[in-house]
């Protein structure tokens, strides 16, 4: 399944995230691809809101990993930009998060190598010529 959204504001990015939030189940990995400033963190903020979080999702750029308890499951937000390789991901407890049924949203998933499972949901963000317009492509296995 592939679905493409053309969004023209942060609010529209949140609306797309709210649709994607309905696809999430415990153990889902959401791999967020796209350049600096493409809207990955903004999208996770939209996921958090749609999942019923009361506190805002902040960028984990400096913390690498932040966890939030939603009513359904734990949402774990990772930014791997500063990681050097997949071993670091093991050190921050990635396998345990998946085993315990968290949803793990990962910015810069390329750094995780083959630790991104085959059934991950992939979300690709592209900038456009318009400053606030982004193209968001969501694809799931099968
Ligand atoms: N349609 C849009 N969707 C998302 N963000 C937008 C949009 N239009 C403008 N923006 C702005 O673009 C920026 C996106 O930043 P964000 O932190 O979400 O990017 P990122 O992909 O997480 O970057 P990084 O790789 O540096 O973590 C924000 O400042 C946001 O206000
Ligand atoms: Mg970010």
PDB file of C-alpha atoms and ligand atoms in Angstrom:
ATOM      1  CA  UNK A   1       0.000   0.000   0.000  1.00  0.00           C
ATOM      2  CA  UNK A   2       1.309   3.431  -0.899  1.00  0.00           C
ATOM      3  CA  UNK A   3      -0.463   6.679  -0.222  1.00  0.00           C
ATOM      4  CA  UNK A   4       0.755  10.146  -1.134  1.00  0.00           C
ATOM      5  CA  UNK A   5      -0.255  13.368   0.582  1.00  0.00           C
ATOM      6  CA  UNK A   6       0.586  16.840  -0.657  1.00  0.00           C
ATOM      7  CA  UNK A   7       0.440  19.046   2.430  1.00  0.00           C
ATOM      8  CA  UNK A   8       0.581  22.839   2.414  1.00  0.00           C
ATOM      9  CA  UNK A   9       0.993  23.610   6.111  1.00  0.00           C
ATOM     10  CA  UNK A  10       2.012  22.097   9.436  1.00  0.00           C
ATOM     11  CA  UNK A  11      -1.700  21.540  10.133  1.00  0.00           C
ATOM     12  CA  UNK A  12      -2.042  19.452   6.967  1.00  0.00           C
ATOM     13  CA  UNK A  13       1.035  17.443   7.972  1.00  0.00           C
ATOM     14  CA  UNK A  14      -0.711  16.745  11.297  1.00  0.00           C
ATOM     15  CA  UNK A  15      -3.851  15.654   9.408  1.00  0.00           C
ATOM     16  CA  UNK A  16      -1.804  13.185   7.349  1.00  0.00           C
ATOM     17  CA  UNK A  17      -0.182  11.954  10.569  1.00  0.00           C
ATOM     18  CA  UNK A  18      -3.617  11.406  12.116  1.00  0.00           C
ATOM     19  CA  UNK A  19      -4.508   9.079   9.229  1.00  0.00           C
ATOM     20  CA  UNK A  20      -1.246   7.197   9.581  1.00  0.00           C
ATOM     21  CA  UNK A  21      -1.786   6.915  13.352  1.00  0.00           C
ATOM     22  CA  UNK A  22      -4.764   4.643  12.613  1.00  0.00           C
ATOM     23  CA  UNK A  23      -2.413   2.121  10.973  1.00  0.00           C
ATOM     24  CA  UNK A  24      -0.183   1.759  14.036  1.00  0.00           C
ATOM     25  CA  UNK A  25      -0.163  -1.369  16.157  1.00  0.00           C
ATOM     26  CA  UNK A  26       2.104  -2.380  19.053  1.00  0.00           C
ATOM     27  CA  UNK A  27       5.513  -3.207  17.595  1.00  0.00           C
ATOM     28  CA  UNK A  28       5.175  -1.091  14.444  1.00  0.00           C
ATOM     29  CA  UNK A  29       8.363   0.644  13.304  1.00  0.00           C
ATOM     30  CA  UNK A  30       7.751   3.915  11.453  1.00  0.00           C
ATOM     31  CA  UNK A  31      10.813   4.825   9.359  1.00  0.00           C
ATOM     32  CA  UNK A  32      10.807   8.558   8.587  1.00  0.00           C
ATOM     33  CA  UNK A  33      12.970   9.451   5.576  1.00  0.00           C
ATOM     34  CA  UNK A  34      13.795  12.963   4.421  1.00  0.00           C
ATOM     35  CA  UNK A  35      16.271  15.810   4.583  1.00  0.00           C
ATOM     36  CA  UNK A  36      16.905  18.196   7.458  1.00  0.00           C
ATOM     37  CA  UNK A  37      13.801  20.278   8.013  1.00  0.00           C
ATOM     38  CA  UNK A  38      11.612  18.127   5.774  1.00  0.00           C
ATOM     39  CA  UNK A  39       9.005  17.674   8.514  1.00  0.00           C
ATOM     40  CA  UNK A  40       9.782  14.352  10.208  1.00  0.00           C
ATOM     41  CA  UNK A  41       9.584  15.672  13.774  1.00  0.00           C
ATOM     42  CA  UNK A  42       6.486  17.709  12.910  1.00  0.00           C
ATOM     43  CA  UNK A  43       4.860  14.507  11.665  1.00  0.00           C
ATOM     44  CA  UNK A  44       5.669  12.651  14.909  1.00  0.00           C
ATOM     45  CA  UNK A  45       4.140  15.564  16.839  1.00  0.00           C
ATOM     46  CA  UNK A  46       0.987  14.960  14.794  1.00  0.00           C
ATOM     47  CA  UNK A  47       1.133  11.235  15.569  1.00  0.00           C
ATOM     48  CA  UNK A  48       1.426  11.992  19.275  1.00  0.00           C
ATOM     49  CA  UNK A  49      -1.550  14.329  19.217  1.00  0.00           C
ATOM     50  CA  UNK A  50      -3.660  11.820  17.275  1.00  0.00           C
ATOM     51  CA  UNK A  51      -2.713   9.061  19.725  1.00  0.00           C
ATOM     52  CA  UNK A  52      -3.947  11.144  22.633  1.00  0.00           C
ATOM     53  CA  UNK A  53      -0.769  12.515  24.146  1.00  0.00           C
ATOM     54  CA  UNK A  54      -1.215  15.536  26.333  1.00  0.00           C
ATOM     55  CA  UNK A  55       2.366  16.640  26.394  1.00  0.00           C
ATOM     56  CA  UNK A  56       3.992  17.844  23.182  1.00  0.00           C
ATOM     57  CA  UNK A  57       6.487  15.713  21.334  1.00  0.00           C
ATOM     58  CA  UNK A  58       9.845  17.468  21.174  1.00  0.00           C
ATOM     59  CA  UNK A  59      12.746  16.800  18.838  1.00  0.00           C
ATOM     60  CA  UNK A  60      15.016  14.038  20.145  1.00  0.00           C
ATOM     61  CA  UNK A  61      17.987  15.351  18.143  1.00  0.00           C
ATOM     62  CA  UNK A  62      20.132  15.741  21.245  1.00  0.00           C
ATOM     63  CA  UNK A  63      18.590  13.028  23.375  1.00  0.00           C
ATOM     64  CA  UNK A  64      18.467  10.396  20.570  1.00  0.00           C
ATOM     65  CA  UNK A  65      15.389   8.766  22.043  1.00  0.00           C
ATOM     66  CA  UNK A  66      12.254   9.936  23.898  1.00  0.00           C
ATOM     67  CA  UNK A  67       9.375   7.786  25.128  1.00  0.00           C
ATOM     68  CA  UNK A  68       5.736   8.800  25.548  1.00  0.00           C
ATOM     69  CA  UNK A  69       2.956   6.698  27.041  1.00  0.00           C
ATOM     70  CA  UNK A  70      -0.163   6.899  24.887  1.00  0.00           C
ATOM     71  CA  UNK A  71      -3.404   5.246  25.977  1.00  0.00           C
ATOM     72  CA  UNK A  72      -2.760   2.310  23.615  1.00  0.00           C
ATOM     73  CA  UNK A  73       0.991   1.761  23.618  1.00  0.00           C
ATOM     74  CA  UNK A  74       4.303   3.441  24.255  1.00  0.00           C
ATOM     75  CA  UNK A  75       5.417   5.770  21.454  1.00  0.00           C
ATOM     76  CA  UNK A  76       9.189   5.927  21.164  1.00  0.00           C
ATOM     77  CA  UNK A  77      10.671   8.697  19.027  1.00  0.00           C
ATOM     78  CA  UNK A  78      14.274   8.297  17.906  1.00  0.00           C
ATOM     79  CA  UNK A  79      16.527  10.588  15.892  1.00  0.00           C
ATOM     80  CA  UNK A  80      19.532   8.613  14.688  1.00  0.00           C
ATOM     81  CA  UNK A  81      21.254  11.535  12.961  1.00  0.00           C
ATOM     82  CA  UNK A  82      24.124  11.475  15.433  1.00  0.00           C
ATOM     83  CA  UNK A  83      24.480   7.716  15.644  1.00  0.00           C
ATOM     84  CA  UNK A  84      27.464   6.107  14.066  1.00  0.00           C
ATOM     85  CA  UNK A  85      25.901   2.744  13.313  1.00  0.00           C
ATOM     86  CA  UNK A  86      23.386   0.031  14.186  1.00  0.00           C
ATOM     87  CA  UNK A  87      25.291  -1.043  17.326  1.00  0.00           C
ATOM     88  CA  UNK A  88      24.351   2.246  18.993  1.00  0.00           C
ATOM     89  CA  UNK A  89      20.727   1.351  18.405  1.00  0.00           C
ATOM     90  CA  UNK A  90      21.132  -1.845  20.372  1.00  0.00           C
ATOM     91  CA  UNK A  91      22.716   0.168  23.187  1.00  0.00           C
ATOM     92  CA  UNK A  92      19.660   2.447  23.498  1.00  0.00           C
ATOM     93  CA  UNK A  93      17.368  -0.537  23.910  1.00  0.00           C
ATOM     94  CA  UNK A  94      15.697  -0.673  20.505  1.00  0.00           C
ATOM     95  CA  UNK A  95      15.076  -4.468  20.557  1.00  0.00           C
ATOM     96  CA  UNK A  96      13.471  -4.254  23.992  1.00  0.00           C
ATOM     97  CA  UNK A  97      11.149  -1.474  22.866  1.00  0.00           C
ATOM     98  CA  UNK A  98       9.898  -3.655  20.025  1.00  0.00           C
ATOM     99  CA  UNK A  99       9.594  -6.761  22.190  1.00  0.00           C
ATOM    100  CA  UNK A 100       7.481  -4.874  24.687  1.00  0.00           C
ATOM    101  CA  UNK A 101       5.058  -3.629  22.027  1.00  0.00           C
ATOM    102  CA  UNK A 102       6.114  -0.010  21.654  1.00  0.00           C
ATOM    103  CA  UNK A 103       5.611   1.861  18.395  1.00  0.00           C
ATOM    104  CA  UNK A 104       9.026   3.177  17.368  1.00  0.00           C
ATOM    105  CA  UNK A 105       9.192   6.210  15.052  1.00  0.00           C
ATOM    106  CA  UNK A 106      12.703   6.667  13.677  1.00  0.00           C
ATOM    107  CA  UNK A 107      14.220   9.716  11.994  1.00  0.00           C
ATOM    108  CA  UNK A 108      17.305   8.970   9.869  1.00  0.00           C
ATOM    109  CA  UNK A 109      16.466   5.244   9.685  1.00  0.00           C
ATOM    110  CA  UNK A 110      19.296   4.709   7.168  1.00  0.00           C
ATOM    111  CA  UNK A 111      21.621   4.693  10.200  1.00  0.00           C
ATOM    112  CA  UNK A 112      19.823   1.602  11.518  1.00  0.00           C
ATOM    113  CA  UNK A 113      20.797  -0.572   8.557  1.00  0.00           C
ATOM    114  CA  UNK A 114      18.961  -3.883   8.553  1.00  0.00           C
ATOM    115  CA  UNK A 115      17.549  -3.326  12.047  1.00  0.00           C
ATOM    116  CA  UNK A 116      14.512  -1.774  10.342  1.00  0.00           C
ATOM    117  CA  UNK A 117      12.148  -4.757  10.022  1.00  0.00           C
ATOM    118  CA  UNK A 118      10.654  -5.723   6.644  1.00  0.00           C
ATOM    119  CA  UNK A 119       7.133  -4.902   7.813  1.00  0.00           C
ATOM    120  CA  UNK A 120       8.028  -1.326   8.835  1.00  0.00           C
ATOM    121  CA  UNK A 121       5.876   1.555   7.694  1.00  0.00           C
ATOM    122  CA  UNK A 122       7.995   3.890   5.564  1.00  0.00           C
ATOM    123  CA  UNK A 123       7.172   7.598   5.392  1.00  0.00           C
ATOM    124  CA  UNK A 124       9.136   9.722   2.906  1.00  0.00           C
ATOM    125  CA  UNK A 125       9.129  13.529   3.095  1.00  0.00           C
ATOM    126  CA  UNK A 126      10.125  15.754   0.171  1.00  0.00           C
ATOM    127  CA  UNK A 127      10.455  19.503   0.073  1.00  0.00           C
ATOM    128  CA  UNK A 128       8.909  21.351  -2.867  1.00  0.00           C
ATOM    129  CA  UNK A 129       9.404  24.774  -4.472  1.00  0.00           C
ATOM    130  CA  UNK A 130       6.765  26.209  -2.133  1.00  0.00           C
ATOM    131  CA  UNK A 131       8.155  26.891   1.365  1.00  0.00           C
ATOM    132  CA  UNK A 132       5.388  25.173   3.327  1.00  0.00           C
ATOM    133  CA  UNK A 133       4.431  22.494   0.838  1.00  0.00           C
ATOM    134  CA  UNK A 134       5.729  18.978   1.379  1.00  0.00           C
ATOM    135  CA  UNK A 135       5.015  15.663  -0.291  1.00  0.00           C
ATOM    136  CA  UNK A 136       4.559  12.799   2.163  1.00  0.00           C
ATOM    137  CA  UNK A 137       4.570   9.265   0.780  1.00  0.00           C
ATOM    138  CA  UNK A 138       3.470   6.484   3.107  1.00  0.00           C
ATOM    139  CA  UNK A 139       4.202   2.915   2.170  1.00  0.00           C
ATOM    140  CA  UNK A 140       3.583  -0.341   3.963  1.00  0.00           C
ATOM    141  CA  UNK A 141       4.603  -3.871   3.076  1.00  0.00           C
ATOM    142  CA  UNK A 142       1.989  -6.089   1.281  1.00  0.00           C
TER     143      UNK A 142
HETATM  144  N1  LIG B   1       3.871  21.428   5.586  1.00  0.00           N
HETATM  145  C1  LIG B   1       4.779  21.383   6.556  1.00  0.00           C
HETATM  146  N2  LIG B   1       4.966  20.241   7.261  1.00  0.00           N
HETATM  147  C2  LIG B   1       5.904  20.165   8.221  1.00  0.00           C
HETATM  148  N3  LIG B   1       6.718  21.186   8.583  1.00  0.00           N
HETATM  149  C3  LIG B   1       6.589  22.335   7.915  1.00  0.00           C
HETATM  150  C4  LIG B   1       5.619  22.479   6.892  1.00  0.00           C
HETATM  151  N4  LIG B   1       5.717  23.730   6.402  1.00  0.00           N
HETATM  152  C5  LIG B   1       6.681  24.325   7.089  1.00  0.00           C
HETATM  153  N5  LIG B   1       7.211  23.513   8.015  1.00  0.00           N
HETATM  154  C6  LIG B   1       8.304  23.865   8.918  1.00  0.00           C
HETATM  155  O1  LIG B   1       9.420  23.080   8.543  1.00  0.00           O
HETATM  156  C7  LIG B   1      10.134  22.683   9.707  1.00  0.00           C
HETATM  157  C8  LIG B   1      10.177  21.173   9.769  1.00  0.00           C
HETATM  158  O2  LIG B   1      11.015  20.828  10.829  1.00  0.00           O
HETATM  159  P1  LIG B   1      11.097  19.387  11.468  1.00  0.00           P
HETATM  160  O3  LIG B   1      11.863  19.540  12.726  1.00  0.00           O
HETATM  161  O4  LIG B   1       9.761  18.739  11.521  1.00  0.00           O
HETATM  162  O5  LIG B   1      12.002  18.632  10.367  1.00  0.00           O
HETATM  163  P2  LIG B   1      12.824  17.273  10.496  1.00  0.00           P
HETATM  164  O6  LIG B   1      12.559  16.543   9.218  1.00  0.00           O
HETATM  165  O7  LIG B   1      12.493  16.588  11.762  1.00  0.00           O
HETATM  166  O8  LIG B   1      14.334  17.760  10.505  1.00  0.00           O
HETATM  167  P3  LIG B   1      15.631  17.124  11.204  1.00  0.00           P
HETATM  168  O9  LIG B   1      16.164  16.071  10.276  1.00  0.00           O
HETATM  169  O10 LIG B   1      16.551  18.290  11.321  1.00  0.00           O
HETATM  170  O11 LIG B   1      15.237  16.541  12.536  1.00  0.00           O
HETATM  171  C9  LIG B   1       9.416  23.292  10.901  1.00  0.00           C
HETATM  172  O12 LIG B   1      10.058  24.495  11.226  1.00  0.00           O
HETATM  173  C10 LIG B   1       8.015  23.552  10.370  1.00  0.00           C
HETATM  174  O13 LIG B   1       7.385  24.650  10.999  1.00  0.00           O
HETATM  175 MG1  LIG B   2      13.626  15.999  13.378  1.00  0.00          MG
END
